[in-house]
Short mmCIF file of C-alpha atoms in Angstrom, two decimals:
data_model
loop_
_atom_site.label_atom_id
_atom_site.label_comp_id
_atom_site.label_asym_id
_atom_site.label_seq_id
_atom_site.Cartn_x
_atom_site.Cartn_y
_atom_site.Cartn_z
CA UNK A 1 0.00 0.00 0.00
CA UNK A 2 1.27 3.46 -0.85
CA UNK A 3 0.25 7.12 -1.28
CA UNK A 4 -0.68 6.56 -4.95
CA UNK A 5 -3.57 4.29 -3.95
CA UNK A 6 -5.11 6.96 -1.72
CA UNK A 7 -4.23 9.82 -4.07
CA UNK A 8 -6.47 8.17 -6.65
CA UNK A 9 -9.33 7.42 -4.25
CA UNK A 10 -9.23 10.54 -2.03
CA UNK A 11 -6.82 13.08 -3.57
CA UNK A 12 -7.90 16.01 -1.36
CA UNK A 13 -7.86 14.06 1.90
CA UNK A 14 -5.20 15.28 4.35
CA UNK A 15 -2.35 12.81 4.67
CA UNK A 16 -0.37 14.84 7.21
CA UNK A 17 -0.58 18.11 9.14
CA UNK A 18 1.00 19.83 12.10
CA UNK A 19 -1.17 19.95 15.20
CA UNK A 20 -1.58 23.72 14.90
CA UNK A 21 -3.20 23.17 11.50
CA UNK A 22 -0.19 24.30 9.45
CA UNK A 23 1.60 22.43 6.70
CA UNK A 24 -1.39 20.29 5.71
CA UNK A 25 -0.45 17.91 2.90
CA UNK A 26 -3.07 16.09 0.86
CA UNK A 27 -2.56 12.58 -0.49
CA UNK A 28 -2.36 14.03 -4.00
CA UNK A 29 0.40 16.39 -2.84
CA UNK A 30 2.19 13.63 -0.93
CA UNK A 31 2.14 11.44 -4.03
CA UNK A 32 3.39 14.17 -6.34
CA UNK A 33 6.13 15.54 -4.10
CA UNK A 34 7.45 12.14 -3.01
CA UNK A 35 7.70 11.21 -6.69
CA UNK A 36 9.70 14.40 -7.25
CA UNK A 37 12.02 13.49 -4.35
CA UNK A 38 12.52 10.06 -5.93
CA UNK A 39 13.52 11.75 -9.21
CA UNK A 40 15.84 14.07 -7.24
CA UNK A 41 17.57 11.08 -5.67
CA UNK A 42 17.96 9.39 -9.03
CA UNK A 43 19.38 12.63 -10.44
CA UNK A 44 21.89 12.65 -7.56
CA UNK A 45 22.83 9.09 -8.59
CA UNK A 46 21.49 7.31 -5.51
CA UNK A 47 20.64 3.68 -6.22
CA UNK A 48 18.95 0.89 -4.33
CA UNK A 49 20.89 0.19 -1.13
CA UNK A 50 22.35 3.68 -0.89
CA UNK A 51 21.63 5.80 2.19
CA UNK A 52 20.46 9.36 2.78
CA UNK A 53 20.07 11.16 6.11
CA UNK A 54 17.55 13.62 7.57
CA UNK A 55 18.25 16.06 10.42
CA UNK A 56 15.06 18.01 11.07
CA UNK A 57 12.24 18.65 13.49
CA UNK A 58 8.61 17.66 13.06
CA UNK A 59 7.42 18.46 9.55
CA UNK A 60 5.03 17.05 6.96
CA UNK A 61 7.95 17.34 4.53
CA UNK A 62 9.75 14.68 6.59
CA UNK A 63 7.30 12.12 5.24
CA UNK A 64 7.80 13.35 1.69
CA UNK A 65 11.53 12.59 1.86
CA UNK A 66 10.97 9.18 3.46
CA UNK A 67 8.43 8.13 0.85
CA UNK A 68 10.73 9.37 -1.90
CA UNK A 69 13.61 7.30 -0.52
CA UNK A 70 11.43 4.23 -0.22
CA UNK A 71 10.41 4.50 -3.88
CA UNK A 72 13.99 4.07 -5.10
CA UNK A 73 15.07 1.36 -2.66
CA UNK A 74 17.20 3.63 -0.50
CA UNK A 75 17.90 3.50 3.21
CA UNK A 76 16.92 6.65 5.08
CA UNK A 77 18.58 7.53 8.39
CA UNK A 78 16.65 9.85 10.71
CA UNK A 79 19.12 11.68 12.98
CA UNK A 80 18.23 12.94 16.45
CA UNK A 81 18.03 16.72 16.60
CA UNK A 82 19.50 16.54 20.11
CA UNK A 83 22.94 15.48 18.90
CA UNK A 84 26.12 17.55 18.69
CA UNK A 85 28.14 18.26 15.55
CA UNK A 86 30.52 15.42 16.42
CA UNK A 87 27.69 12.94 16.95
CA UNK A 88 25.89 13.91 13.74
CA UNK A 89 29.15 13.66 11.78
CA UNK A 90 29.71 10.19 13.24
CA UNK A 91 26.28 8.99 12.06
CA UNK A 92 26.68 10.54 8.62
CA UNK A 93 30.02 8.79 8.17
CA UNK A 94 29.05 5.49 9.80
CA UNK A 95 25.80 5.18 7.82
CA UNK A 96 27.53 5.94 4.53
CA UNK A 97 24.97 8.68 3.86
CA UNK A 98 25.28 10.06 0.34
CA UNK A 99 23.07 13.11 0.98
CA UNK A 100 21.69 15.11 3.91
CA UNK A 101 18.31 16.83 4.21
CA UNK A 102 17.91 19.28 7.12
CA UNK A 103 15.82 22.25 8.24
CA UNK A 104 16.68 25.81 9.22
CA UNK A 105 16.49 25.16 12.97
CA UNK A 106 19.23 22.52 12.77
CA UNK A 107 21.23 23.93 9.87
CA UNK A 108 24.23 25.08 11.93
CA UNK A 109 24.86 21.61 13.33
CA UNK A 110 23.95 19.82 10.10
CA UNK A 111 26.06 21.96 7.79
CA UNK A 112 29.16 21.73 9.97
CA UNK A 113 28.79 17.98 10.47
CA UNK A 114 28.22 17.39 6.75
CA UNK A 115 31.25 19.50 5.85
CA UNK A 116 33.47 17.49 8.21
CA UNK A 117 32.70 14.21 6.48
CA UNK A 118 32.08 15.51 2.96
CA UNK A 119 28.36 14.76 2.67
CA UNK A 120 26.42 17.10 0.33
CA UNK A 121 23.43 18.91 1.85
CA UNK A 122 20.78 18.69 -0.85
CA UNK A 123 17.83 20.61 0.60
CA UNK A 124 16.19 22.22 3.62
CA UNK A 125 12.74 20.90 4.44
CA UNK A 126 11.39 24.37 5.15
CA UNK A 127 13.25 27.45 3.93
CA UNK A 128 16.52 27.94 2.11
CA UNK A 129 19.68 28.13 4.23
CA UNK A 130 22.47 30.00 2.47
CA UNK A 131 23.21 28.08 -0.71
CA UNK A 132 21.06 25.14 0.37
CA UNK A 133 17.69 25.41 -1.39
CA UNK A 134 14.32 24.69 0.17
CA UNK A 135 12.91 21.27 -0.62
CA UNK A 136 10.24 22.86 -2.81
CA UNK A 137 12.92 24.66 -4.83
CA UNK A 138 15.11 21.55 -5.05
CA UNK A 139 12.33 19.46 -6.59
CA UNK A 140 10.71 22.20 -8.68
CA UNK A 141 10.36 21.14 -12.30
CA UNK A 142 11.02 17.46 -11.59
CA UNK A 143 8.39 14.96 -12.79
CA UNK A 144 5.47 14.21 -10.50
CA UNK A 145 5.01 10.77 -12.04
CA UNK A 146 6.56 7.66 -10.57
CA UNK A 147 10.15 6.73 -11.37
CA UNK A 148 10.80 3.56 -13.31
CA UNK A 149 11.74 0.41 -11.43
CA UNK A 150 10.38 1.38 -8.00
CA UNK A 151 11.60 -0.98 -5.29
CA UNK A 152 10.93 -0.85 -1.56
CA UNK A 153 13.52 0.94 0.60
CA UNK A 154 13.80 0.91 4.39
CA UNK A 155 14.84 2.96 7.37
CA UNK A 156 18.27 2.55 8.92
CA UNK A 157 17.97 4.05 12.37
CA UNK A 158 20.44 4.61 15.16
CA UNK A 159 19.95 3.86 18.82
CA UNK A 160 19.54 6.88 21.09
CA UNK A 161 22.94 6.27 22.64
CA UNK A 162 21.66 6.14 26.23
CA UNK A 163 24.16 3.41 27.11
CA UNK A 164 26.99 4.18 24.69
CA UNK A 165 27.70 5.37 21.19
CA UNK A 166 24.68 5.16 18.82
CA UNK A 167 24.56 1.99 16.75
CA UNK A 168 22.90 1.72 13.36
CA UNK A 169 20.32 -1.02 12.83
CA UNK A 170 20.32 -2.30 9.26
CA UNK A 171 17.79 -4.80 7.97
CA UNK A 172 18.17 -6.47 4.58
CA UNK A 173 16.24 -4.91 1.69
CA UNK A 174 13.62 -7.29 0.35
CA UNK A 175 13.80 -6.24 -3.29
CA UNK A 176 9.99 -6.21 -3.27
CA UNK A 177 8.08 -3.73 -5.43
CA UNK A 178 7.41 -0.38 -3.75
CA UNK A 179 4.18 -0.47 -1.76
CA UNK A 180 4.35 -4.18 -0.90
CA UNK A 181 2.67 -4.82 2.47
CA UNK A 182 5.07 -5.29 5.35
CA UNK A 183 4.66 -6.84 8.80
CA UNK A 184 4.03 -3.52 10.55
CA UNK A 185 1.26 -2.52 8.13
CA UNK A 186 -0.46 -5.85 8.69
CA UNK A 187 0.02 -5.59 12.46
CA UNK A 188 -1.35 -2.04 12.72
CA UNK A 189 -4.42 -2.84 10.67
CA UNK A 190 -5.09 -6.17 12.36
CA UNK A 191 -4.07 -5.52 15.98
CA UNK A 192 -4.79 -1.80 16.33
CA UNK A 193 -7.61 -1.35 13.81
CA UNK A 194 -5.86 1.32 11.75
CA UNK A 195 -7.32 2.13 8.32
CA UNK A 196 -8.62 4.89 6.09
CA UNK A 197 -10.61 6.45 8.96
CA UNK A 198 -7.57 6.66 11.24
CA UNK A 199 -6.42 10.01 12.62
CA UNK A 200 -3.05 9.28 14.19
CA UNK A 201 -1.58 11.79 16.64
CA UNK A 202 2.22 11.58 16.95
CA UNK A 203 3.56 13.47 20.00
CA UNK A 204 7.16 12.27 19.62
CA UNK A 205 9.88 13.34 17.18
CA UNK A 206 10.12 11.71 13.75
CA UNK A 207 13.72 10.60 14.22
CA UNK A 208 12.66 7.92 16.69
CA UNK A 209 11.77 4.50 15.28
CA UNK A 210 8.18 4.14 16.49
CA UNK A 211 6.88 7.63 15.55
CA UNK A 212 8.54 7.47 12.14
CA UNK A 213 7.34 3.98 11.31
CA UNK A 214 3.81 4.32 12.67
CA UNK A 215 3.12 7.65 10.95
CA UNK A 216 4.22 6.17 7.63
CA UNK A 217 2.03 3.12 8.25
CA UNK A 218 -0.98 5.34 9.02
CA UNK A 219 -0.45 7.07 5.68
CA UNK A 220 0.07 3.77 3.87
CA UNK A 221 -3.34 2.68 5.18
CA UNK A 222 -4.96 5.95 4.06
CA UNK A 223 -5.17 7.60 7.48
CA UNK A 224 -4.25 11.14 8.50
CA UNK A 225 -1.26 11.90 10.71
CA UNK A 226 -1.17 14.87 13.10
CA UNK A 227 2.30 15.87 14.28
CA UNK A 228 3.22 17.62 17.52
CA UNK A 229 6.53 19.47 17.71
CA UNK A 230 6.86 18.31 21.31
CA UNK A 231 4.65 16.62 23.87
CA UNK A 232 2.73 18.86 26.27
CA UNK A 233 0.13 17.05 28.38
CA UNK A 234 -2.77 19.48 28.08
CA UNK A 235 -2.07 20.27 24.43
CA UNK A 236 -2.11 16.52 23.76
CA UNK A 237 -5.67 16.34 25.12
CA UNK A 238 -6.65 19.45 23.17
CA UNK A 239 -5.31 17.90 19.96
CA UNK A 240 -7.38 14.76 20.49
CA UNK A 241 -10.53 16.87 20.64
CA UNK A 242 -9.57 19.33 17.86
CA UNK A 243 -8.66 16.70 15.28
CA UNK A 244 -10.98 13.87 16.42
CA UNK A 245 -7.94 11.66 16.97
CA UNK A 246 -8.60 7.91 16.84
CA UNK A 247 -5.09 6.52 17.46
CA UNK A 248 -1.94 7.72 19.19
CA UNK A 249 1.31 6.35 20.56
CA UNK A 250 3.03 7.49 23.74
CA UNK A 251 5.84 6.47 26.08
CA UNK A 252 5.48 5.86 29.84
CA UNK A 253 6.94 9.29 30.68
CA UNK A 254 4.03 10.88 28.81
CA UNK A 255 1.52 8.73 30.70
CA UNK A 256 3.14 9.80 33.98
CA UNK A 257 2.78 13.47 33.02
CA UNK A 258 -0.82 12.97 31.97
CA UNK A 259 -1.52 11.29 35.32
CA UNK A 260 -0.36 14.47 37.13
CA UNK A 261 -2.97 16.70 35.42
CA UNK A 262 -5.69 18.21 37.60
CA UNK A 263 -9.22 16.87 37.19
CA UNK A 264 -10.37 20.26 35.92
CA UNK A 265 -7.99 19.94 32.95
CA UNK A 266 -9.39 16.55 31.98
CA UNK A 267 -12.92 17.89 32.06
CA UNK A 268 -12.15 20.56 29.44
CA UNK A 269 -11.74 18.13 26.56
CA UNK A 270 -13.89 15.65 24.64
CA UNK A 271 -11.79 12.52 24.17
CA UNK A 272 -14.57 10.30 22.85
CA UNK A 273 -13.03 9.90 19.37
CA UNK A 274 -10.01 8.05 20.78
CA UNK A 275 -10.09 4.31 20.07
CA UNK A 276 -6.52 3.17 20.65
CA UNK A 277 -3.54 4.36 22.72
CA UNK A 278 -0.34 2.45 21.97
CA UNK A 279 2.59 2.64 24.36
CA UNK A 280 6.06 1.15 24.55
CA UNK A 281 9.75 2.09 24.98
CA UNK A 282 10.07 1.30 28.73
CA UNK A 283 8.22 -0.41 31.58
CA UNK A 284 5.25 1.67 32.74
CA UNK A 285 4.60 1.99 36.48
CA UNK A 286 1.64 -0.25 37.29
CA UNK A 287 -0.35 2.41 39.23
CA UNK A 288 0.10 4.90 36.38
CA UNK A 289 -1.10 2.49 33.72
CA UNK A 290 -4.04 1.37 35.86
CA UNK A 291 -5.04 5.01 36.32
CA UNK A 292 -4.79 5.68 32.57
CA UNK A 293 -6.95 2.66 31.74
CA UNK A 294 -9.52 3.92 34.22
CA UNK A 295 -9.33 7.39 32.65
CA UNK A 296 -9.36 6.49 28.94
CA UNK A 297 -11.10 3.14 29.12
CA UNK A 298 -9.67 -0.27 28.10
CA UNK A 299 -8.05 1.10 24.93
CA UNK A 300 -4.38 1.01 25.99
CA UNK A 301 -2.24 -1.39 23.98
CA UNK A 302 1.33 -2.06 25.05
CA UNK A 303 4.12 -3.69 23.10
CA UNK A 304 7.73 -4.67 23.68
CA UNK A 305 10.01 -4.51 20.65
CA UNK A 306 13.09 -2.68 19.43
CA UNK A 307 14.36 -0.82 16.41
CA UNK A 308 16.07 -4.11 15.55
CA UNK A 309 12.71 -5.73 14.73
CA UNK A 310 13.82 -9.10 16.12
CA UNK A 311 10.54 -9.79 17.91
CA UNK A 312 7.25 -8.29 19.00
CA UNK A 313 5.36 -8.84 22.27
CA UNK A 314 1.95 -7.25 22.85
CA UNK A 315 -0.88 -6.97 25.36
CA UNK A 316 -4.26 -5.23 25.46
CA UNK A 317 -5.94 -3.57 28.44
CA UNK A 318 -8.26 -6.40 29.58
CA UNK A 319 -5.39 -8.89 29.48
CA UNK A 320 -3.09 -6.46 31.28
CA UNK A 321 -5.63 -5.95 34.06
CA UNK A 322 -5.52 -9.73 34.59
CA UNK A 323 -1.69 -9.68 34.43
CA UNK A 324 -0.67 -6.23 35.73
CA UNK A 325 2.85 -5.24 34.79
CA UNK A 326 3.14 -7.68 31.91
CA UNK A 327 4.02 -6.63 28.36
CA UNK A 328 2.18 -9.66 27.00
CA UNK A 329 2.96 -12.65 24.83
CA UNK A 330 4.98 -12.73 21.61
CA UNK A 331 3.25 -12.17 18.28
CA UNK A 332 6.55 -12.34 16.37
CA UNK A 333 9.31 -14.69 17.53
CA UNK A 334 9.52 -16.95 20.57
CA UNK A 335 10.69 -15.50 23.90
CA UNK A 336 13.36 -17.20 26.01
CA UNK A 337 14.84 -15.99 29.31
CA UNK A 338 18.44 -17.05 29.92
CA UNK A 339 20.76 -16.81 32.90
CA UNK A 340 24.35 -15.53 32.71
CA UNK A 341 25.56 -18.98 31.68
CA UNK A 342 23.13 -19.01 28.75
CA UNK A 343 20.77 -21.56 30.32
CA UNK A 344 17.02 -21.14 30.09
CA UNK A 345 15.44 -20.31 33.46
CA UNK A 346 12.06 -21.25 34.84
CA UNK A 347 8.91 -19.15 35.38
CA UNK A 348 9.43 -16.22 37.71
CA UNK A 349 13.23 -16.29 37.38
CA UNK A 350 14.89 -13.19 35.96
CA UNK A 351 17.39 -13.27 33.12
CA UNK A 352 18.25 -11.78 29.75
CA UNK A 353 15.39 -11.78 27.24
CA UNK A 354 16.14 -13.45 23.88
CA UNK A 355 14.00 -13.82 20.76
CA UNK A 356 14.05 -16.91 18.57
CA UNK A 357 12.74 -16.79 15.00
CA UNK A 358 12.19 -13.05 14.75
CA UNK A 359 13.45 -10.62 12.11
CA UNK A 360 17.06 -10.53 11.00
CA UNK A 361 19.21 -7.46 11.65
CA UNK A 362 22.80 -6.35 12.05
CA UNK A 363 24.52 -3.39 13.68
CA UNK A 364 26.06 -1.46 10.83
CA UNK A 365 29.86 -1.55 10.73
CA UNK A 366 29.92 -3.36 14.08
CA UNK A 367 30.22 -7.13 13.65
CA UNK A 368 31.36 -7.55 17.26
CA UNK A 369 28.23 -5.90 18.63
CA UNK A 370 26.10 -7.88 16.19
CA UNK A 371 27.72 -11.11 17.37
CA UNK A 372 27.31 -10.10 21.03
CA UNK A 373 23.55 -9.75 20.50
CA UNK A 374 23.27 -13.47 19.59
CA UNK A 375 23.77 -16.69 21.51
CA UNK A 376 25.11 -19.95 20.15
CA UNK A 377 21.62 -20.91 18.89
CA UNK A 378 21.23 -17.70 16.90
CA UNK A 379 18.67 -16.17 19.26
CA UNK A 380 19.01 -12.38 19.61
CA UNK A 381 18.65 -9.97 22.51
CA UNK A 382 18.13 -6.23 23.01
CA UNK A 383 19.91 -6.43 26.36
CA UNK A 384 16.78 -6.28 28.51
CA UNK A 385 16.16 -8.19 31.73
CA UNK A 386 12.83 -9.81 32.56
CA UNK A 387 10.97 -13.01 33.36
CA UNK A 388 8.09 -15.17 32.15
CA UNK A 389 5.23 -16.24 34.38
CA UNK A 390 3.61 -19.68 34.44
CA UNK A 391 1.27 -18.71 31.59
CA UNK A 392 4.03 -17.41 29.35
CA UNK A 393 3.43 -13.69 29.90
CA UNK A 394 6.57 -11.56 29.76
CA UNK A 395 7.52 -8.97 32.40
CA UNK A 396 10.34 -6.44 31.98
CA UNK A 397 12.70 -5.63 34.83
CA UNK A 398 15.28 -3.23 33.37
CA UNK A 399 18.15 -2.98 30.92
CA UNK A 400 21.23 -5.00 31.86
CA UNK A 401 23.39 -1.92 31.27
CA UNK A 402 21.57 -0.07 34.09
CA UNK A 403 21.91 -2.85 36.69
CA UNK A 404 23.53 -1.82 39.99
CA UNK A 405 25.70 -4.33 41.86
CA UNK A 406 25.67 -3.30 45.51
CA UNK A 407 27.41 -5.57 47.98
CA UNK A 408 27.22 -8.40 45.46
CA UNK A 409 23.44 -8.03 45.06
CA UNK A 410 21.87 -7.11 41.72
CA UNK A 411 19.57 -4.09 41.93
CA UNK A 412 17.42 -3.02 38.97
CA UNK A 413 16.75 0.73 39.27
CA UNK A 414 13.52 0.67 37.25
CA UNK A 415 11.66 -0.62 40.32
CA UNK A 416 12.59 2.40 42.45
CA UNK A 417 12.02 4.80 39.54
CA UNK A 418 8.51 3.42 39.06
CA UNK A 419 7.74 4.00 42.74
CA UNK A 420 9.21 7.50 42.91
CA UNK A 421 7.33 8.88 39.88
CA UNK A 422 4.01 8.00 41.51
CA UNK A 423 4.73 10.41 44.38
CA UNK A 424 2.53 13.50 43.97
CA UNK A 425 5.46 15.92 44.28
CA UNK A 426 7.66 14.15 41.68
CA UNK A 427 7.66 14.98 37.97
CA UNK A 428 10.46 12.59 37.00
CA UNK A 429 13.10 10.38 38.60
CA UNK A 430 16.31 8.59 37.70
CA UNK A 431 17.94 5.88 39.82
CA UNK A 432 21.47 4.55 39.25
CA UNK A 433 24.58 3.34 41.04
CA UNK A 434 27.25 5.62 42.51
CA UNK A 435 30.61 4.68 44.11
CA UNK A 436 30.60 3.20 47.60
CA UNK A 437 33.85 2.15 49.26
CA UNK A 438 32.37 -0.86 51.04
CA UNK A 439 29.60 -1.99 48.68
CA UNK A 440 31.16 -1.11 45.34
CA UNK A 441 28.01 0.78 44.36
CA UNK A 442 25.12 2.27 46.26
CA UNK A 443 21.71 3.29 44.96
CA UNK A 444 21.24 6.99 44.19
CA UNK A 445 18.10 8.85 43.07
CA UNK A 446 18.02 12.12 41.19
CA UNK A 447 14.54 13.64 41.20
CA UNK A 448 12.86 16.39 39.21
CA UNK A 449 10.22 17.87 41.53
CA UNK A 450 6.99 19.30 40.18
CA UNK A 451 7.64 22.45 42.22
CA UNK A 452 11.31 23.37 42.58
CA UNK A 453 10.51 25.11 45.88
CA UNK A 454 9.95 21.61 47.36
CA UNK A 455 13.52 20.48 46.62
CA UNK A 456 15.48 19.94 49.81
CA UNK A 457 16.16 17.64 52.77
CA UNK A 458 12.50 17.36 53.83
CA UNK A 459 11.33 16.09 50.43
CA UNK A 460 14.37 13.82 50.18
CA UNK A 461 13.48 12.19 53.51
CA UNK A 462 9.84 11.90 52.44
CA UNK A 463 10.81 10.18 49.18
CA UNK A 464 13.16 7.74 50.89
CA UNK A 465 10.42 6.74 53.34
CA UNK A 466 7.90 6.50 50.47
CA UNK A 467 10.19 4.14 48.58
CA UNK A 468 11.04 1.98 51.61
CA UNK A 469 7.35 1.61 52.32
CA UNK A 470 6.89 -0.19 48.99
CA UNK A 471 10.18 -1.92 48.21
CA UNK A 472 12.84 -3.95 50.01
CA UNK A 473 15.31 -1.47 51.48
CA UNK A 474 18.28 -2.71 49.40
CA UNK A 475 16.37 -1.69 46.24
CA UNK A 476 15.78 1.84 47.50
CA UNK A 477 18.00 4.89 47.13
CA UNK A 478 20.24 5.76 50.06
CA UNK A 479 20.27 9.43 49.05
CA UNK A 480 18.26 11.78 46.85
CA UNK A 481 19.53 14.73 44.83
CA UNK A 482 17.39 17.18 42.87
CA UNK A 483 17.56 18.55 39.32
CA UNK A 484 15.29 21.13 37.71
CA UNK A 485 15.08 19.00 34.54
CA UNK A 486 16.28 15.46 33.94
CA UNK A 487 18.06 14.85 30.62
CA UNK A 488 15.40 13.13 28.58
CA UNK A 489 15.07 13.01 24.82
CA UNK A 490 11.74 14.08 23.33
CA UNK A 491 11.08 10.37 22.83
CA UNK A 492 11.07 9.91 26.62
CA UNK A 493 14.44 8.14 26.67
CA UNK A 494 16.43 9.05 29.77
CA UNK A 495 20.10 9.88 29.19
CA UNK A 496 21.12 8.23 32.43
CA UNK A 497 24.80 8.12 31.61
CA UNK A 498 24.87 11.94 31.67
CA UNK A 499 23.74 11.82 35.31
CA UNK A 500 25.95 8.88 36.29
CA UNK A 501 29.05 10.56 34.91
CA UNK A 502 28.76 13.36 37.49
CA UNK A 503 29.21 10.89 40.34
CA UNK A 504 32.01 8.70 38.98
CA UNK A 505 35.69 9.62 38.50
CA UNK A 506 36.58 10.15 34.83
CA UNK A 507 37.72 6.99 33.11
CA UNK A 508 35.91 4.56 35.45
CA UNK A 509 33.21 2.19 34.09
CA UNK A 510 30.45 4.03 35.93
CA UNK A 511 31.28 7.26 34.13
CA UNK A 512 30.59 5.73 30.71
#
């Protein structure tokens, strides 16, 4: 399925718009301009298997470039707008990008990074930047008809780098004709009920895997996508009412922030159009999710998967209420939980989660990391810790990279974080290990209070008692520090290593 199908049936229907109503793009316009981008790429001598990169904020033009790349069998790499010149240059070079698209807001970083590694900047998605033309100018006069020999391209995305240098995830191109149905299209239509009547609200940036992939799927199915520049809890509710949103996808941090809204705010908006809320990316605190199901109704769908596409686990609201805290059962691949010796463990025992029989992937230019993600049977892991219950439902504990070893005992900080964010005075929390002479590491919490005036010894003592009331003491922080804003990406990913590095001497493992 592709824009051409919907351009013929409903040419004036909006394929994509910004949530303020600007930049609306019809399916006819999406079809024509993405064809022009495909001709531009051919003119620049990009062939199937070549890569281009995009460094830009939320924009309907983002989709135009992605669809154009897909038409000519290219990989497209969406780069985080949070990165520095050095980090962007690394991704451009590592991905083998032949061209860069950017926007005015990120031109300084993009132009310098591209110059360092010799990648041409072909267009700006919005307005011209110096000698770089706007996208409209770059494709002006190019044919609006389809290029010959269309073949399906794919994204090649990089991890957020929360536990180390970003790694590129490259899946093999299928060689299938452009518009061939893929697994995600089938999943979204079958599991989430997405179709031509879908209005999909995307509150996260396009450079992240889920927002990018799901918005393109919504368009492939003939739905309309509504893009937010950044997530704001009340604006999110207002957008649902304004655009009669049917589907959206969030991360647990967004659900936490929604849960902190006053009742009066909820009462201002009509949310009756909403049929499906999808969430993923991290474990969601059980009380928060329970509250959101009560608020929105049993329309929350959770999944566990990664950019790597090596497996897919899912659960709906009624099933979750019967198995609170679970992320469900696998729909793609078979789940195994292995101990440190690589042996499969029994129900209720924690270990590293592996997928058998899921999608194939490799980490670009990193055969060692690719090999480290597999075991001797060829099963692959994302590095997450969890366990299966007696019925085969999967529960996530934390990422192995975040595990704290205190006095020889493994502590998974996600448990304490999930408790702390439910406190009414806490907006966000991060828990990690810091040096301790006797124990090796001790548990530390860094908290972002809702009201900065509350930060201080009294709130710290209150939070420690709150945590110890709900968890074994060894899992709880020994001390609490406060920050006005925790370093989170717009996707909700916490850059925990930035916090950890402040507490560890330079050059030690904890500072990485």
